[in-house]
């Protein structure tokens, strides 16, 4: 059996469809976010990053950087093992306390990524709660889908953000234990879930509520607790899951909830038990980032201003972008080959890095550039991006938005 031939054939098909992923070779510059250096074919070129999930540039914040450096000097680099075998560290516990406070919960539990926290929590709940049914929003992230699948629990998919459909399907499930799993901000379309209605329906049927706030923590609410904090609904949600790798600028994932809920996941989740713990320095840096964003509004306010400015430029030029109330600006292309080509030209000719988003991340025919303005993108950066897109829209004969 020629296994390499199997690999080559499927990769060639992926490339022919325009869905093969290539990664830029970037080197971030401390203190110069969102600028970076691109290494390609022996050439080095300065570029501006427009698709970072470090939404507020906290990965470059002096307090966060110094917290990590100081901790490495005092604690060393790695954790030394899993949390239950020598890896439990003072900085992990401090961070978990900070996260519990952020969401107004009794406890929190750290994981190595947001993907792992979703996968581990949902798979554990689904496999250990007898006869449970998980009702999952149709737009949920792959990590949530994998967690539900791995649990082998019965699942029901409800229409994206359609709380009326959720109500109908909860009624159909009957008296069995139920978990309603959904996100607050959906990362590709940038739409925000109707939390109040979803929670009300779930509670009316006695269901547990599970929310992924990965793209919202740090970004929304008076202390950066996410959309649930902004709407005053965090206390009505049983489990809030988040990440440290986006607006908080570090790496890692977590869940928050009651003491018993977090202890339950800690005690039974293989994705927690058998994984080496986050380095203490990462935990220290994340703690510094969360503490800063609990009190500072500067980053969030500036970021909102720059999003509004970019949208205004795109509207003026007729560049189609998906409307939403979040910080994510999806510029619609609708063709995988053109999406890849536009991304390449932006990098090569304009010094602009924005990664194409193609299938299977988004449905075929909805290919896009996912742009995330930060507080540190200048007005000149915005004008440069808008000018580049206007030029490429004309060059590639793409349809424009109707005013």
Short mmCIF file of C-alpha atoms in Angstrom, two decimals:
data_model
loop_
_atom_site.label_atom_id
_atom_site.label_comp_id
_atom_site.label_asym_id
_atom_site.label_seq_id
_atom_site.Cartn_x
_atom_site.Cartn_y
_atom_site.Cartn_z
CA UNK A 1 0.00 0.00 0.00
CA UNK A 2 1.46 3.38 -1.07
CA UNK A 3 0.22 5.56 1.77
CA UNK A 4 2.08 8.62 0.49
CA UNK A 5 0.15 8.36 -2.78
CA UNK A 6 -3.11 8.46 -0.80
CA UNK A 7 -1.86 11.57 0.98
CA UNK A 8 -0.72 13.25 -2.26
CA UNK A 9 -3.99 12.55 -4.07
CA UNK A 10 -6.13 14.09 -1.37
CA UNK A 11 -3.81 17.07 -0.99
CA UNK A 12 -3.88 17.65 -4.75
CA UNK A 13 -7.69 17.66 -4.65
CA UNK A 14 -7.62 20.17 -1.82
CA UNK A 15 -5.31 22.42 -3.81
CA UNK A 16 -7.42 22.15 -6.98
CA UNK A 17 -10.50 23.23 -5.01
CA UNK A 18 -8.66 26.27 -3.69
CA UNK A 19 -8.96 25.07 -0.09
CA UNK A 20 -5.32 24.14 0.62
CA UNK A 21 -4.03 26.14 3.57
CA UNK A 22 -0.67 27.88 3.49
CA UNK A 23 0.80 29.59 6.53
CA UNK A 24 2.71 32.83 6.57
CA UNK A 25 6.16 32.72 8.17
CA UNK A 26 5.77 35.61 10.59
CA UNK A 27 7.88 37.10 13.35
CA UNK A 28 6.04 39.42 15.69
CA UNK A 29 7.81 42.52 16.98
CA UNK A 30 7.53 43.26 20.67
CA UNK A 31 6.12 46.72 21.24
CA UNK A 32 5.16 47.20 17.58
CA UNK A 33 1.83 45.37 17.31
CA UNK A 34 0.18 44.87 14.80
CA UNK A 35 3.36 45.06 12.73
CA UNK A 36 5.32 41.90 12.01
CA UNK A 37 8.08 40.58 9.78
CA UNK A 38 7.25 38.14 6.98
CA UNK A 39 9.93 35.67 5.92
CA UNK A 40 9.35 34.33 2.40
CA UNK A 41 11.72 32.81 -0.15
CA UNK A 42 14.75 34.31 1.57
CA UNK A 43 13.24 37.79 1.65
CA UNK A 44 12.27 39.67 4.79
CA UNK A 45 9.44 42.20 4.61
CA UNK A 46 7.59 44.29 7.17
CA UNK A 47 3.83 43.77 7.08
CA UNK A 48 0.70 44.72 9.04
CA UNK A 49 -1.37 41.90 10.53
CA UNK A 50 -5.13 42.32 10.08
CA UNK A 51 -6.39 38.91 11.17
CA UNK A 52 -4.93 38.39 14.65
CA UNK A 53 -7.06 36.93 17.42
CA UNK A 54 -4.90 38.88 19.87
CA UNK A 55 -7.79 41.31 19.59
CA UNK A 56 -6.52 43.96 22.01
CA UNK A 57 -2.78 43.52 21.55
CA UNK A 58 -2.41 42.26 25.12
CA UNK A 59 0.26 39.81 24.02
CA UNK A 60 2.52 42.87 23.76
CA UNK A 61 1.37 44.72 26.89
CA UNK A 62 4.32 45.54 29.20
CA UNK A 63 2.54 44.23 32.31
CA UNK A 64 1.84 40.91 30.61
CA UNK A 65 5.33 40.56 29.13
CA UNK A 66 7.02 41.44 32.40
CA UNK A 67 4.82 39.05 34.39
CA UNK A 68 5.90 36.21 32.13
CA UNK A 69 9.58 37.15 32.26
CA UNK A 70 9.59 37.55 36.03
CA UNK A 71 7.89 34.20 36.52
CA UNK A 72 10.35 32.39 34.25
CA UNK A 73 13.18 33.87 36.32
CA UNK A 74 11.66 32.62 39.57
CA UNK A 75 9.86 29.42 38.50
CA UNK A 76 11.67 28.26 35.38
CA UNK A 77 9.93 27.35 32.13
CA UNK A 78 7.75 24.24 32.29
CA UNK A 79 5.20 23.10 34.86
CA UNK A 80 6.97 19.78 35.42
CA UNK A 81 4.03 17.50 34.70
CA UNK A 82 0.29 17.14 34.77
CA UNK A 83 -1.59 18.96 37.51
CA UNK A 84 -1.99 15.73 39.49
CA UNK A 85 1.68 14.69 39.08
CA UNK A 86 3.94 17.50 40.28
CA UNK A 87 2.58 20.10 37.86
CA UNK A 88 0.16 21.97 40.13
CA UNK A 89 1.54 25.44 40.69
CA UNK A 90 0.74 28.52 42.76
CA UNK A 91 0.29 30.54 39.56
CA UNK A 92 -2.33 28.10 38.25
CA UNK A 93 -4.38 28.54 41.39
CA UNK A 94 -4.07 32.33 41.31
CA UNK A 95 -5.25 32.38 37.70
CA UNK A 96 -8.20 30.09 38.42
CA UNK A 97 -9.26 32.38 41.27
CA UNK A 98 -8.97 35.39 38.93
CA UNK A 99 -11.11 33.66 36.30
CA UNK A 100 -13.77 32.61 38.78
CA UNK A 101 -13.97 36.22 39.96
CA UNK A 102 -14.15 37.50 36.37
CA UNK A 103 -17.30 35.48 35.70
CA UNK A 104 -18.80 35.63 39.18
CA UNK A 105 -18.48 31.88 39.68
CA UNK A 106 -17.37 29.74 42.60
CA UNK A 107 -14.54 28.04 40.74
CA UNK A 108 -12.56 27.75 37.52
CA UNK A 109 -10.43 25.08 35.86
CA UNK A 110 -7.52 25.63 33.47
CA UNK A 111 -6.81 23.71 30.28
CA UNK A 112 -4.04 23.92 27.69
CA UNK A 113 -6.30 25.55 25.06
CA UNK A 114 -9.84 26.68 24.42
CA UNK A 115 -10.26 23.73 22.06
CA UNK A 116 -9.30 21.30 24.80
CA UNK A 117 -11.50 22.95 27.42
CA UNK A 118 -14.57 22.60 25.17
CA UNK A 119 -13.70 19.09 24.07
CA UNK A 120 -12.92 17.87 27.59
CA UNK A 121 -15.83 19.54 29.37
CA UNK A 122 -18.55 18.58 26.89
CA UNK A 123 -17.27 15.04 26.39
CA UNK A 124 -17.10 14.51 30.17
CA UNK A 125 -20.55 15.94 30.85
CA UNK A 126 -22.08 13.98 27.98
CA UNK A 127 -20.49 10.68 28.96
CA UNK A 128 -20.98 10.89 32.75
CA UNK A 129 -24.48 12.35 33.14
CA UNK A 130 -26.88 9.39 32.75
CA UNK A 131 -29.25 9.57 29.77
CA UNK A 132 -28.31 13.18 28.97
CA UNK A 133 -29.12 14.89 25.68
CA UNK A 134 -26.90 17.72 24.40
CA UNK A 135 -28.68 20.35 22.33
CA UNK A 136 -26.03 22.11 20.25
CA UNK A 137 -26.37 25.30 18.18
CA UNK A 138 -25.87 24.58 14.47
CA UNK A 139 -23.08 27.17 14.33
CA UNK A 140 -21.01 25.82 17.21
CA UNK A 141 -17.22 25.56 16.96
CA UNK A 142 -15.48 22.34 15.93
CA UNK A 143 -14.18 21.87 19.48
CA UNK A 144 -17.73 21.76 20.82
CA UNK A 145 -18.84 19.42 18.04
CA UNK A 146 -15.94 17.08 18.79
CA UNK A 147 -16.70 17.15 22.51
CA UNK A 148 -20.31 16.19 21.92
CA UNK A 149 -19.31 13.50 19.42
CA UNK A 150 -16.69 12.02 21.73
CA UNK A 151 -19.16 11.85 24.61
CA UNK A 152 -21.42 9.51 22.60
CA UNK A 153 -24.39 11.21 24.22
CA UNK A 154 -27.56 11.74 22.24
CA UNK A 155 -27.44 15.10 20.49
CA UNK A 156 -29.94 17.44 18.92
CA UNK A 157 -28.92 20.30 16.61
CA UNK A 158 -31.02 23.44 16.81
CA UNK A 159 -31.11 26.28 14.29
CA UNK A 160 -28.36 28.82 14.66
CA UNK A 161 -29.36 31.43 17.27
CA UNK A 162 -32.99 30.27 16.85
CA UNK A 163 -34.30 30.11 20.41
CA UNK A 164 -37.77 29.20 19.17
CA UNK A 165 -36.38 26.12 17.45
CA UNK A 166 -34.49 25.35 20.66
CA UNK A 167 -37.77 25.57 22.60
CA UNK A 168 -39.47 23.12 20.24
CA UNK A 169 -36.62 20.64 20.43
CA UNK A 170 -36.32 20.85 24.21
CA UNK A 171 -40.03 20.01 24.44
CA UNK A 172 -39.50 17.02 22.14
CA UNK A 173 -36.70 15.67 24.36
CA UNK A 174 -39.02 15.44 27.33
CA UNK A 175 -37.89 14.82 30.91
CA UNK A 176 -34.36 13.58 30.18
CA UNK A 177 -31.36 15.57 31.52
CA UNK A 178 -30.48 18.26 28.97
CA UNK A 179 -27.48 20.49 28.20
CA UNK A 180 -27.89 23.52 25.92
CA UNK A 181 -24.52 24.39 24.34
CA UNK A 182 -23.98 27.62 22.41
CA UNK A 183 -21.54 30.49 21.84
CA UNK A 184 -21.85 34.19 22.54
CA UNK A 185 -19.85 35.59 19.60
CA UNK A 186 -19.53 33.36 16.54
CA UNK A 187 -16.08 33.80 15.11
CA UNK A 188 -16.67 33.63 11.35
CA UNK A 189 -19.86 35.69 10.93
CA UNK A 190 -19.28 37.80 14.03
CA UNK A 191 -22.92 37.52 15.08
CA UNK A 192 -23.93 37.56 18.74
CA UNK A 193 -26.37 35.06 20.24
CA UNK A 194 -29.65 36.19 21.85
CA UNK A 195 -28.50 35.13 25.29
CA UNK A 196 -31.52 36.27 27.24
CA UNK A 197 -33.96 34.26 25.15
CA UNK A 198 -31.76 31.15 24.95
CA UNK A 199 -31.20 31.09 28.70
CA UNK A 200 -34.89 31.64 29.45
CA UNK A 201 -35.92 28.75 27.18
CA UNK A 202 -33.24 26.45 28.61
CA UNK A 203 -34.21 27.21 32.20
CA UNK A 204 -37.91 26.71 31.44
CA UNK A 205 -37.08 23.14 30.45
CA UNK A 206 -34.67 22.52 33.33
CA UNK A 207 -31.64 22.34 31.04
CA UNK A 208 -28.05 23.06 31.98
CA UNK A 209 -26.59 26.04 30.08
CA UNK A 210 -23.11 25.87 28.56
CA UNK A 211 -21.72 28.95 26.82
CA UNK A 212 -18.51 29.40 24.86
CA UNK A 213 -17.31 33.00 25.38
CA UNK A 214 -13.98 32.45 23.62
CA UNK A 215 -14.34 35.39 21.22
CA UNK A 216 -15.96 37.63 23.84
CA UNK A 217 -13.87 37.43 27.02
CA UNK A 218 -11.80 40.56 27.46
CA UNK A 219 -13.85 42.28 24.74
CA UNK A 220 -17.29 42.85 26.28
CA UNK A 221 -18.67 43.74 29.67
CA UNK A 222 -17.40 46.35 32.15
CA UNK A 223 -14.60 44.01 33.30
CA UNK A 224 -14.15 41.94 30.14
CA UNK A 225 -16.30 39.05 31.34
CA UNK A 226 -17.89 38.63 27.92
CA UNK A 227 -21.35 39.11 26.49
CA UNK A 228 -22.90 37.33 29.46
CA UNK A 229 -21.41 39.95 31.78
CA UNK A 230 -22.44 42.81 29.49
CA UNK A 231 -26.03 41.55 29.48
CA UNK A 232 -26.06 40.87 33.23
CA UNK A 233 -26.73 37.17 32.64
CA UNK A 234 -23.54 35.44 33.82
CA UNK A 235 -25.16 34.29 37.06
CA UNK A 236 -27.86 32.48 35.07
CA UNK A 237 -25.40 30.37 33.07
CA UNK A 238 -24.16 27.11 34.58
CA UNK A 239 -20.84 26.83 32.75
CA UNK A 240 -18.90 29.64 31.07
CA UNK A 241 -15.98 28.53 28.91
CA UNK A 242 -13.29 30.84 27.60
CA UNK A 243 -9.77 31.20 26.30
CA UNK A 244 -6.59 32.97 27.32
CA UNK A 245 -5.29 32.94 23.74
CA UNK A 246 -7.35 35.70 22.15
CA UNK A 247 -8.19 39.01 23.84
CA UNK A 248 -6.02 38.10 26.85
CA UNK A 249 -3.04 37.60 24.55
CA UNK A 250 -1.50 34.43 25.99
CA UNK A 251 -2.53 30.76 25.56
CA UNK A 252 -4.80 28.29 27.30
CA UNK A 253 -8.47 27.62 27.96
CA UNK A 254 -10.74 27.34 30.96
CA UNK A 255 -14.18 26.66 32.32
CA UNK A 256 -15.93 28.37 35.23
CA UNK A 257 -18.93 27.28 37.26
CA UNK A 258 -19.90 25.87 40.63
CA UNK A 259 -17.32 24.23 42.85
CA UNK A 260 -18.90 20.83 42.29
CA UNK A 261 -19.09 21.28 38.51
CA UNK A 262 -15.41 22.22 38.18
CA UNK A 263 -14.34 19.45 40.56
CA UNK A 264 -16.40 16.99 38.51
CA UNK A 265 -14.62 17.97 35.28
CA UNK A 266 -11.25 17.99 37.06
CA UNK A 267 -11.82 14.49 38.37
CA UNK A 268 -13.14 12.80 35.21
CA UNK A 269 -11.91 14.71 32.13
CA UNK A 270 -9.08 12.87 30.38
CA UNK A 271 -8.17 16.09 28.55
CA UNK A 272 -7.29 17.59 31.93
CA UNK A 273 -5.95 14.58 33.84
CA UNK A 274 -3.44 13.36 31.27
CA UNK A 275 -2.13 16.67 29.86
CA UNK A 276 0.98 18.51 31.05
CA UNK A 277 -0.07 21.71 32.80
CA UNK A 278 0.42 25.17 31.35
CA UNK A 279 3.81 26.69 32.19
CA UNK A 280 3.55 28.83 35.33
CA UNK A 281 4.83 31.84 33.38
CA UNK A 282 1.88 31.58 31.00
CA UNK A 283 -0.50 31.54 33.95
CA UNK A 284 1.23 34.55 35.50
CA UNK A 285 1.02 36.50 32.24
CA UNK A 286 -2.66 35.62 31.80
CA UNK A 287 -3.40 36.75 35.35
CA UNK A 288 -1.74 40.10 34.64
CA UNK A 289 -3.73 40.50 31.42
CA UNK A 290 -7.08 39.70 33.05
CA UNK A 291 -6.40 42.05 35.96
CA UNK A 292 -5.54 44.88 33.59
CA UNK A 293 -8.66 44.42 31.46
CA UNK A 294 -10.89 44.22 34.52
CA UNK A 295 -10.19 47.89 35.17
CA UNK A 296 -9.06 49.39 31.85
CA UNK A 297 -11.60 50.47 29.23
CA UNK A 298 -9.01 52.09 26.97
CA UNK A 299 -8.31 49.06 24.81
CA UNK A 300 -11.96 48.11 24.32
CA UNK A 301 -13.06 51.68 23.51
CA UNK A 302 -10.27 52.26 21.00
CA UNK A 303 -10.90 48.91 19.36
CA UNK A 304 -14.59 49.73 18.83
CA UNK A 305 -13.64 53.07 17.29
CA UNK A 306 -11.30 51.44 14.77
CA UNK A 307 -13.87 48.79 13.82
CA UNK A 308 -16.41 51.55 13.11
CA UNK A 309 -13.90 53.49 11.01
CA UNK A 310 -13.03 50.47 8.91
CA UNK A 311 -16.68 49.62 8.31
CA UNK A 312 -17.33 53.23 7.25
CA UNK A 313 -14.50 53.04 4.70
CA UNK A 314 -15.77 49.72 3.34
CA UNK A 315 -19.30 51.11 3.03
CA UNK A 316 -18.03 54.15 1.17
CA UNK A 317 -16.17 51.96 -1.33
CA UNK A 318 -18.91 49.38 -1.72
CA UNK A 319 -16.81 46.51 -0.37
CA UNK A 320 -19.29 43.85 0.84
CA UNK A 321 -18.88 42.98 4.49
CA UNK A 322 -21.19 41.08 6.78
CA UNK A 323 -23.12 43.24 9.22
CA UNK A 324 -22.87 42.34 12.90
CA UNK A 325 -22.51 43.98 16.31
CA UNK A 326 -19.13 42.47 17.17
CA UNK A 327 -15.47 43.27 16.57
CA UNK A 328 -15.19 40.84 13.63
CA UNK A 329 -15.43 42.22 10.07
CA UNK A 330 -16.01 39.45 7.48
CA UNK A 331 -15.31 40.77 3.97
CA UNK A 332 -17.16 38.48 1.60
CA UNK A 333 -15.48 37.01 -1.51
CA UNK A 334 -17.57 33.92 -2.31
CA UNK A 335 -14.89 32.07 -4.26
CA UNK A 336 -12.02 30.03 -2.74
CA UNK A 337 -9.51 30.62 -5.53
CA UNK A 338 -10.10 34.39 -5.61
CA UNK A 339 -10.04 34.50 -1.81
CA UNK A 340 -6.61 32.88 -1.76
CA UNK A 341 -5.39 35.08 -4.61
CA UNK A 342 -6.55 38.31 -2.96
CA UNK A 343 -4.86 37.31 0.29
CA UNK A 344 -1.60 36.61 -1.56
CA UNK A 345 -1.71 39.92 -3.46
CA UNK A 346 -2.44 41.88 -0.29
CA UNK A 347 0.64 40.38 1.33
CA UNK A 348 2.92 40.67 -1.70
CA UNK A 349 1.99 44.10 -3.04
CA UNK A 350 0.48 45.94 -0.09
CA UNK A 351 2.21 44.51 2.99
CA UNK A 352 -1.17 43.48 4.43
CA UNK A 353 -1.66 40.08 6.02
CA UNK A 354 -5.20 38.74 6.23
CA UNK A 355 -5.68 34.99 5.96
CA UNK A 356 -8.35 33.63 3.56
CA UNK A 357 -11.17 31.73 5.25
CA UNK A 358 -12.37 28.88 3.06
CA UNK A 359 -14.22 25.58 3.43
CA UNK A 360 -14.53 23.68 5.79
CA UNK A 361 -14.19 26.61 8.22
CA UNK A 362 -17.07 28.29 6.41
CA UNK A 363 -19.63 26.82 3.94
CA UNK A 364 -18.65 26.72 0.28
CA UNK A 365 -19.68 29.89 -1.51
CA UNK A 366 -19.15 32.05 1.59
CA UNK A 367 -15.37 32.36 1.42
CA UNK A 368 -14.13 35.54 3.05
CA UNK A 369 -11.36 37.63 4.53
CA UNK A 370 -11.87 37.78 8.30
CA UNK A 371 -10.57 41.16 9.45
CA UNK A 372 -10.09 42.05 13.11
CA UNK A 373 -9.14 45.70 13.71
CA UNK A 374 -7.27 46.27 16.94
CA UNK A 375 -6.76 49.33 19.15
CA UNK A 376 -3.31 49.66 17.61
CA UNK A 377 -4.29 49.83 13.94
CA UNK A 378 -3.87 53.50 13.06
CA UNK A 379 -6.21 55.55 10.89
CA UNK A 380 -3.50 55.42 8.22
CA UNK A 381 -3.47 51.61 8.46
CA UNK A 382 -7.23 51.56 7.93
CA UNK A 383 -7.04 53.85 4.91
CA UNK A 384 -4.25 51.73 3.43
CA UNK A 385 -6.29 48.53 3.85
CA UNK A 386 -9.40 50.11 2.35
CA UNK A 387 -7.44 51.44 -0.63
CA UNK A 388 -5.91 48.01 -1.22
CA UNK A 389 -9.28 46.28 -1.14
CA UNK A 390 -10.80 48.85 -3.48
CA UNK A 391 -7.99 48.25 -5.97
CA UNK A 392 -8.33 44.47 -5.77
CA UNK A 393 -12.10 44.54 -6.11
CA UNK A 394 -11.68 46.29 -9.42
CA UNK A 395 -8.77 44.06 -10.51
CA UNK A 396 -10.56 40.81 -9.68
CA UNK A 397 -13.97 41.92 -11.01
CA UNK A 398 -15.74 41.22 -7.73
CA UNK A 399 -19.28 42.40 -7.07
CA UNK A 400 -19.72 45.43 -4.86
CA UNK A 401 -22.19 46.02 -2.08
CA UNK A 402 -25.36 47.86 -3.02
CA UNK A 403 -25.70 51.15 -1.14
#
